[in-house]
Amino acid sequence: MPENKYNQQNHSESPPPNDKLEAGDIVAASPALRWLDNFWYHYKWTFIIVVFFIFIGIVCLVQFLTRPSYDTSLVYAAAYRMNNEERAEFEDLLNRFCPSDFNEDDEKRVNLVVYQIYSEAEYESESEAYAAETNEDGEPNAFHINRQYNSDEYKNLNSYTLTGETSVYILSPYLYGTLMESERLKPLSEIYTDGNLPQGAMADGFGIRLSETDFYKYNPAAQVLPENAIICLHRPTLAGRGKNAELYADDVAFFKAIVDFNVKE
């Protein structure tokens, strides 16, 4: 009988003081945790969205602060796309031809912007050239190009010209014609007011045949570009670098450094 009484008393005792508290007991015991629990319940998604946009903002700011600083730029747009090695060598050539460290960062750097765009005639010509050859099965090669990509590239180039971020262009005859017809190109006579136009100047007075310049003739890195490519200068714009007279003058100086380059034999 005493043993049973002991057991009853033992079972009625409170839990030992070192037993773990439930999560609800901890929250109830801490005002700070109660506030945090209430905040998370009511504002969880607002908090997550705000943190997300803060993170994106920080990433964009870091990219902006660490991106390369360029002295000027050049757009190359044609059917032929340079491979990585050719592009790297051409960029190095442009850096060497940049006439001055315009932004005074102790380095001459030219931003090269590239678009691959076929005209309808260029597409047909390329297709016929591929079909004239046969593959391993003895069948004519097929030329494939994503027409939607080609259309998007054309639209992207057209939009980019309106930003005013680049004034010097090397274009296929097709693209040169579209910019000239829309009156976006600067006449060479406004750059060379003495009437002495560079070698290779087009009869229309807006562009220069790249293959007739010494820049092209004496630099293998430039000779990867099509022989019918035309170098020209965009008119000043109402946005970007083009609206800044000083920056536009830097672009003109870069243009002249290329087309006026002369090798005396």
mmCIF file of C-alpha atoms in Angstrom:
data_model
loop_
_atom_site.group_PDB
_atom_site.id
_atom_site.type_symbol
_atom_site.label_atom_id
_atom_site.label_comp_id
_atom_site.label_asym_id
_atom_site.label_seq_id
_atom_site.Cartn_x
_atom_site.Cartn_y
_atom_site.Cartn_z
ATOM 1 C CA MET A 1 0.000 0.000 0.000
ATOM 2 C CA PRO A 2 2.737 2.586 0.710
ATOM 3 C CA GLU A 3 4.248 1.735 -2.656
ATOM 4 C CA ASN A 4 0.976 2.590 -4.460
ATOM 5 C CA LYS A 5 0.704 5.837 -2.587
ATOM 6 C CA TYR A 6 4.223 6.724 -3.646
ATOM 7 C CA ASN A 7 3.408 6.025 -7.282
ATOM 8 C CA GLN A 8 0.309 8.220 -7.180
ATOM 9 C CA GLN A 9 2.264 11.081 -5.669
ATOM 10 C CA ASN A 10 5.043 10.663 -8.239
ATOM 11 C CA HIS A 11 2.653 10.919 -11.170
ATOM 12 C CA SER A 12 0.968 14.030 -9.833
ATOM 13 C CA GLU A 13 4.183 16.021 -9.561
ATOM 14 C CA SER A 14 4.977 18.906 -12.021
ATOM 15 C CA PRO A 15 7.484 18.306 -14.865
ATOM 16 C CA PRO A 16 11.103 18.829 -13.915
ATOM 17 C CA PRO A 17 12.239 22.427 -14.431
ATOM 18 C CA ASN A 18 14.668 21.426 -17.178
ATOM 19 C CA ASP A 19 11.972 20.157 -19.577
ATOM 20 C CA LYS A 20 11.910 21.884 -23.023
ATOM 21 C CA LEU A 21 9.386 24.690 -23.568
ATOM 22 C CA GLU A 22 7.105 24.599 -26.566
ATOM 23 C CA ALA A 23 7.585 27.219 -29.334
ATOM 24 C CA GLY A 24 4.371 28.916 -28.299
ATOM 25 C CA ASP A 25 5.655 29.273 -24.751
ATOM 26 C CA ILE A 26 8.849 30.976 -25.998
ATOM 27 C CA VAL A 27 6.927 33.445 -28.138
ATOM 28 C CA ALA A 28 4.567 34.187 -25.314
ATOM 29 C CA ALA A 29 7.501 34.803 -23.036
ATOM 30 C CA SER A 30 9.330 37.251 -25.359
ATOM 31 C CA PRO A 31 7.737 40.543 -26.552
ATOM 32 C CA ALA A 32 10.351 40.830 -29.305
ATOM 33 C CA LEU A 33 9.563 37.396 -30.667
ATOM 34 C CA ARG A 34 5.822 38.094 -30.414
ATOM 35 C CA TRP A 35 6.343 41.256 -32.511
ATOM 36 C CA LEU A 36 8.491 39.380 -35.036
ATOM 37 C CA ASP A 37 5.970 36.582 -35.320
ATOM 38 C CA ASN A 38 3.145 39.091 -35.878
ATOM 39 C CA PHE A 39 5.202 41.091 -38.407
ATOM 40 C CA TRP A 40 6.077 37.999 -40.423
ATOM 41 C CA TYR A 41 2.447 36.850 -40.424
ATOM 42 C CA HIS A 42 1.120 40.160 -41.758
ATOM 43 C CA TYR A 43 3.997 41.448 -43.919
ATOM 44 C CA LYS A 44 5.838 38.343 -45.110
ATOM 45 C CA TRP A 45 5.305 38.875 -48.847
ATOM 46 C CA THR A 46 5.837 42.614 -48.669
ATOM 47 C CA PHE A 47 9.152 41.996 -46.915
ATOM 48 C CA ILE A 48 10.234 39.364 -49.476
ATOM 49 C CA ILE A 49 9.391 41.637 -52.433
ATOM 50 C CA VAL A 50 11.224 44.622 -50.918
ATOM 51 C CA VAL A 51 14.327 42.509 -50.221
ATOM 52 C CA PHE A 52 14.204 41.157 -53.795
ATOM 53 C CA PHE A 53 14.170 44.634 -55.342
ATOM 54 C CA ILE A 54 16.905 45.844 -53.001
ATOM 55 C CA PHE A 55 19.029 42.889 -54.125
ATOM 56 C CA ILE A 56 18.372 43.658 -57.816
ATOM 57 C CA GLY A 57 19.216 47.314 -57.199
ATOM 58 C CA ILE A 58 22.525 46.403 -55.559
ATOM 59 C CA VAL A 59 23.448 44.072 -58.437
ATOM 60 C CA CYS A 60 22.647 46.762 -61.037
ATOM 61 C CA LEU A 61 24.609 49.373 -59.088
ATOM 62 C CA VAL A 62 27.659 47.093 -58.852
ATOM 63 C CA GLN A 63 27.492 46.367 -62.593
ATOM 64 C CA PHE A 64 27.189 50.070 -63.364
ATOM 65 C CA LEU A 65 30.154 50.991 -61.178
ATOM 66 C CA THR A 66 32.370 48.176 -62.488
ATOM 67 C CA ARG A 67 31.520 48.297 -66.205
ATOM 68 C CA PRO A 68 34.352 49.350 -68.554
ATOM 69 C CA SER A 69 34.619 53.016 -69.467
ATOM 70 C CA TYR A 70 34.924 53.620 -73.203
ATOM 71 C CA ASP A 71 36.416 56.572 -75.075
ATOM 72 C CA THR A 72 34.177 56.122 -78.120
ATOM 73 C CA SER A 73 32.347 53.363 -79.979
ATOM 74 C CA LEU A 74 31.750 51.817 -83.386
ATOM 75 C CA VAL A 75 28.842 49.820 -84.795
ATOM 76 C CA TYR A 76 29.554 47.044 -87.276
ATOM 77 C CA ALA A 77 26.435 45.655 -88.989
ATOM 78 C CA ALA A 78 26.519 43.278 -91.947
ATOM 79 C CA ALA A 79 25.749 39.703 -92.933
ATOM 80 C CA TYR A 80 29.159 38.398 -91.874
ATOM 81 C CA ARG A 81 29.705 37.883 -88.155
ATOM 82 C CA MET A 82 33.265 37.783 -86.855
ATOM 83 C CA ASN A 83 34.269 34.836 -84.719
ATOM 84 C CA ASN A 84 35.625 35.445 -81.217
ATOM 85 C CA GLU A 85 39.266 35.613 -82.300
ATOM 86 C CA GLU A 86 38.559 37.944 -85.214
ATOM 87 C CA ARG A 87 36.466 40.203 -83.020
ATOM 88 C CA ALA A 88 39.135 40.398 -80.324
ATOM 89 C CA GLU A 89 41.793 41.351 -82.893
ATOM 90 C CA PHE A 90 39.523 43.925 -84.508
ATOM 91 C CA GLU A 91 38.701 45.472 -81.128
ATOM 92 C CA ASP A 92 42.414 45.710 -80.393
ATOM 93 C CA LEU A 93 42.926 47.442 -83.748
ATOM 94 C CA LEU A 94 40.174 49.961 -82.966
ATOM 95 C CA ASN A 95 41.711 50.679 -79.571
ATOM 96 C CA ARG A 96 45.032 51.441 -81.260
ATOM 97 C CA PHE A 97 43.359 53.758 -83.767
ATOM 98 C CA CYS A 98 41.491 55.698 -81.130
ATOM 99 C CA PRO A 99 43.258 59.079 -81.444
ATOM 100 C CA SER A 100 43.162 60.037 -77.778
ATOM 101 C CA ASP A 101 42.296 58.946 -74.264
ATOM 102 C CA PHE A 102 39.152 61.044 -74.365
ATOM 103 C CA ASN A 103 37.832 60.103 -70.927
ATOM 104 C CA GLU A 104 41.286 60.410 -69.333
ATOM 105 C CA ASP A 105 41.299 57.039 -67.585
ATOM 106 C CA ASP A 106 44.819 56.194 -68.835
ATOM 107 C CA GLU A 107 43.499 53.659 -71.336
ATOM 108 C CA LYS A 108 42.112 53.895 -74.856
ATOM 109 C CA ARG A 109 39.069 51.664 -75.259
ATOM 110 C CA VAL A 110 36.536 51.502 -78.093
ATOM 111 C CA ASN A 111 33.184 49.819 -77.574
ATOM 112 C CA LEU A 112 32.388 47.580 -80.550
ATOM 113 C CA VAL A 113 28.668 46.930 -81.128
ATOM 114 C CA VAL A 114 27.853 44.164 -83.618
ATOM 115 C CA TYR A 115 24.664 43.240 -85.496
ATOM 116 C CA GLN A 116 24.370 40.404 -88.009
ATOM 117 C CA ILE A 117 21.777 41.348 -90.618
ATOM 118 C CA TYR A 118 21.068 39.899 -94.061
ATOM 119 C CA SER A 119 19.263 41.712 -96.820
ATOM 120 C CA GLU A 120 16.934 39.569 -98.928
ATOM 121 C CA ALA A 121 19.452 39.610 -101.783
ATOM 122 C CA GLU A 122 22.276 38.560 -99.440
ATOM 123 C CA TYR A 123 20.144 35.719 -98.115
ATOM 124 C CA GLU A 124 19.391 34.422 -101.608
ATOM 125 C CA SER A 125 23.043 34.700 -102.642
ATOM 126 C CA GLU A 126 24.234 32.840 -99.553
ATOM 127 C CA SER A 127 21.586 30.174 -100.051
ATOM 128 C CA GLU A 128 22.655 29.597 -103.659
ATOM 129 C CA ALA A 129 26.318 29.390 -102.665
ATOM 130 C CA TYR A 130 25.549 26.714 -100.086
ATOM 131 C CA ALA A 131 23.361 24.766 -102.513
ATOM 132 C CA ALA A 132 26.205 24.677 -105.047
ATOM 133 C CA GLU A 133 28.156 22.472 -102.636
ATOM 134 C CA THR A 134 27.233 19.020 -101.390
ATOM 135 C CA ASN A 135 27.388 17.476 -97.953
ATOM 136 C CA GLU A 136 28.762 14.076 -96.943
ATOM 137 C CA ASP A 137 25.653 12.364 -98.317
ATOM 138 C CA GLY A 138 26.101 13.976 -101.705
ATOM 139 C CA GLU A 139 23.103 16.238 -101.215
ATOM 140 C CA PRO A 140 23.156 20.033 -101.686
ATOM 141 C CA ASN A 141 23.936 21.984 -98.541
ATOM 142 C CA ALA A 142 21.061 23.979 -97.127
ATOM 143 C CA PHE A 143 21.575 27.507 -95.872
ATOM 144 C CA HIS A 144 19.668 28.156 -92.679
ATOM 145 C CA ILE A 145 19.058 31.483 -91.006
ATOM 146 C CA ASN A 146 16.407 32.337 -88.467
ATOM 147 C CA ARG A 147 14.399 34.990 -90.286
ATOM 148 C CA GLN A 148 12.832 36.163 -87.036
ATOM 149 C CA TYR A 149 16.307 36.672 -85.560
ATOM 150 C CA ASN A 150 17.317 38.596 -88.690
ATOM 151 C CA SER A 151 14.233 40.796 -88.376
ATOM 152 C CA ASP A 152 14.877 41.367 -84.670
ATOM 153 C CA GLU A 153 18.494 42.335 -85.348
ATOM 154 C CA TYR A 154 17.352 44.866 -87.927
ATOM 155 C CA LYS A 155 14.865 46.378 -85.471
ATOM 156 C CA ASN A 156 17.507 46.433 -82.735
ATOM 157 C CA LEU A 157 19.949 48.272 -84.983
ATOM 158 C CA ASN A 158 17.299 50.770 -86.006
ATOM 159 C CA SER A 159 16.422 51.421 -82.354
ATOM 160 C CA TYR A 160 20.072 51.695 -81.379
ATOM 161 C CA THR A 161 20.764 54.383 -83.982
ATOM 162 C CA LEU A 162 18.178 56.563 -82.219
ATOM 163 C CA THR A 163 19.962 56.350 -78.855
ATOM 164 C CA GLY A 164 22.849 58.499 -80.097
ATOM 165 C CA GLU A 165 25.356 56.339 -78.234
ATOM 166 C CA THR A 166 27.418 55.644 -81.367
ATOM 167 C CA SER A 167 28.295 57.900 -84.287
ATOM 168 C CA VAL A 168 30.760 55.787 -86.309
ATOM 169 C CA TYR A 169 29.244 52.944 -88.351
ATOM 170 C CA ILE A 170 30.643 50.261 -90.639
ATOM 171 C CA LEU A 171 27.706 48.905 -92.623
ATOM 172 C CA SER A 172 26.780 46.629 -95.475
ATOM 173 C CA PRO A 173 25.601 48.513 -98.602
ATOM 174 C CA TYR A 174 22.019 47.485 -97.770
ATOM 175 C CA LEU A 175 22.090 48.944 -94.260
ATOM 176 C CA TYR A 176 24.058 51.982 -95.405
ATOM 177 C CA GLY A 177 21.310 52.674 -97.915
ATOM 178 C CA THR A 178 18.565 52.461 -95.300
ATOM 179 C CA LEU A 179 20.284 55.008 -93.039
ATOM 180 C CA MET A 180 21.083 57.316 -95.922
ATOM 181 C CA GLU A 181 17.501 57.232 -97.217
ATOM 182 C CA SER A 182 16.204 58.102 -93.754
ATOM 183 C CA GLU A 183 18.620 61.063 -93.695
ATOM 184 C CA ARG A 184 20.465 59.899 -90.609
ATOM 185 C CA LEU A 185 23.991 60.153 -92.029
ATOM 186 C CA LYS A 186 26.226 63.198 -91.893
ATOM 187 C CA PRO A 187 27.523 64.437 -95.267
ATOM 188 C CA LEU A 188 31.281 64.150 -95.649
ATOM 189 C CA SER A 189 31.326 67.729 -96.929
ATOM 190 C CA GLU A 190 30.365 68.908 -93.438
ATOM 191 C CA ILE A 191 33.432 67.156 -92.022
ATOM 192 C CA TYR A 192 35.874 67.997 -94.815
ATOM 193 C CA THR A 193 34.884 71.568 -95.500
ATOM 194 C CA ASP A 194 37.865 72.127 -97.818
ATOM 195 C CA GLY A 195 36.366 69.686 -100.319
ATOM 196 C CA ASN A 196 39.244 67.208 -100.080
ATOM 197 C CA LEU A 197 37.357 63.997 -99.308
ATOM 198 C CA PRO A 198 39.215 60.851 -98.208
ATOM 199 C CA GLN A 199 40.109 58.130 -100.649
ATOM 200 C CA GLY A 200 37.188 55.799 -101.282
ATOM 201 C CA ALA A 201 34.486 58.427 -100.751
ATOM 202 C CA MET A 202 31.123 57.358 -102.185
ATOM 203 C CA ALA A 203 29.589 59.356 -105.026
ATOM 204 C CA ASP A 204 26.611 60.157 -102.803
ATOM 205 C CA GLY A 205 28.967 61.957 -100.406
ATOM 206 C CA PHE A 206 27.900 60.191 -97.215
ATOM 207 C CA GLY A 207 30.193 57.191 -96.849
ATOM 208 C CA ILE A 208 33.612 55.753 -97.649
ATOM 209 C CA ARG A 209 34.366 52.311 -99.063
ATOM 210 C CA LEU A 210 36.283 50.642 -96.269
ATOM 211 C CA SER A 211 38.312 48.435 -98.630
ATOM 212 C CA GLU A 212 39.821 51.535 -100.279
ATOM 213 C CA THR A 213 41.208 52.919 -97.038
ATOM 214 C CA ASP A 214 44.739 52.206 -95.856
ATOM 215 C CA PHE A 215 43.164 51.230 -92.553
ATOM 216 C CA TYR A 216 41.731 48.212 -94.367
ATOM 217 C CA LYS A 217 44.590 47.580 -96.781
ATOM 218 C CA TYR A 218 47.369 47.479 -94.179
ATOM 219 C CA ASN A 219 45.607 45.853 -91.219
ATOM 220 C CA PRO A 220 44.730 42.152 -91.485
ATOM 221 C CA ALA A 221 42.429 42.501 -88.482
ATOM 222 C CA ALA A 222 40.209 44.790 -90.590
ATOM 223 C CA GLN A 223 40.324 42.585 -93.678
ATOM 224 C CA VAL A 224 37.986 40.011 -92.118
ATOM 225 C CA LEU A 225 35.177 42.497 -92.786
ATOM 226 C CA PRO A 226 33.407 42.343 -96.173
ATOM 227 C CA GLU A 227 35.136 44.248 -98.970
ATOM 228 C CA ASN A 228 31.928 46.100 -99.792
ATOM 229 C CA ALA A 229 31.536 47.462 -96.251
ATOM 230 C CA ILE A 230 31.044 51.224 -95.948
ATOM 231 C CA ILE A 231 32.181 53.418 -93.068
ATOM 232 C CA CYS A 232 30.053 56.454 -92.301
ATOM 233 C CA LEU A 233 29.139 58.933 -89.593
ATOM 234 C CA HIS A 234 25.725 59.326 -88.007
ATOM 235 C CA ARG A 235 24.298 62.807 -87.629
ATOM 236 C CA PRO A 236 24.180 64.329 -84.125
ATOM 237 C CA THR A 237 21.118 63.129 -82.250
ATOM 238 C CA LEU A 238 18.850 64.477 -79.535
ATOM 239 C CA ALA A 239 19.911 61.776 -77.097
ATOM 240 C CA GLY A 240 23.020 60.006 -75.809
ATOM 241 C CA ARG A 241 26.524 61.024 -76.823
ATOM 242 C CA GLY A 242 25.204 62.542 -80.040
ATOM 243 C CA LYS A 243 23.578 65.471 -78.246
ATOM 244 C CA ASN A 244 26.839 66.387 -76.503
ATOM 245 C CA ALA A 245 28.963 68.501 -78.860
ATOM 246 C CA GLU A 246 32.232 67.591 -77.148
ATOM 247 C CA LEU A 247 31.556 63.855 -77.174
ATOM 248 C CA TYR A 248 30.362 64.004 -80.773
ATOM 249 C CA ALA A 249 33.603 65.781 -81.695
ATOM 250 C CA ASP A 250 35.498 62.862 -80.114
ATOM 251 C CA ASP A 251 33.550 60.461 -82.328
ATOM 252 C CA VAL A 252 34.329 62.546 -85.412
ATOM 253 C CA ALA A 253 38.021 62.504 -84.485
ATOM 254 C CA PHE A 254 37.881 58.700 -84.221
ATOM 255 C CA PHE A 255 36.167 58.473 -87.613
ATOM 256 C CA LYS A 256 38.835 60.642 -89.213
ATOM 257 C CA ALA A 257 41.632 58.644 -87.565
ATOM 258 C CA ILE A 258 40.368 55.604 -89.481
ATOM 259 C CA VAL A 259 39.567 57.101 -92.882
ATOM 260 C CA ASP A 260 42.487 59.543 -92.974
ATOM 261 C CA PHE A 261 45.066 56.905 -92.066
ATOM 262 C CA ASN A 262 47.693 56.990 -94.788
ATOM 263 C CA VAL A 263 50.674 54.766 -95.411
ATOM 264 C CA LYS A 264 53.355 56.367 -97.514
ATOM 265 C CA GLU A 265 55.127 53.811 -99.650
#
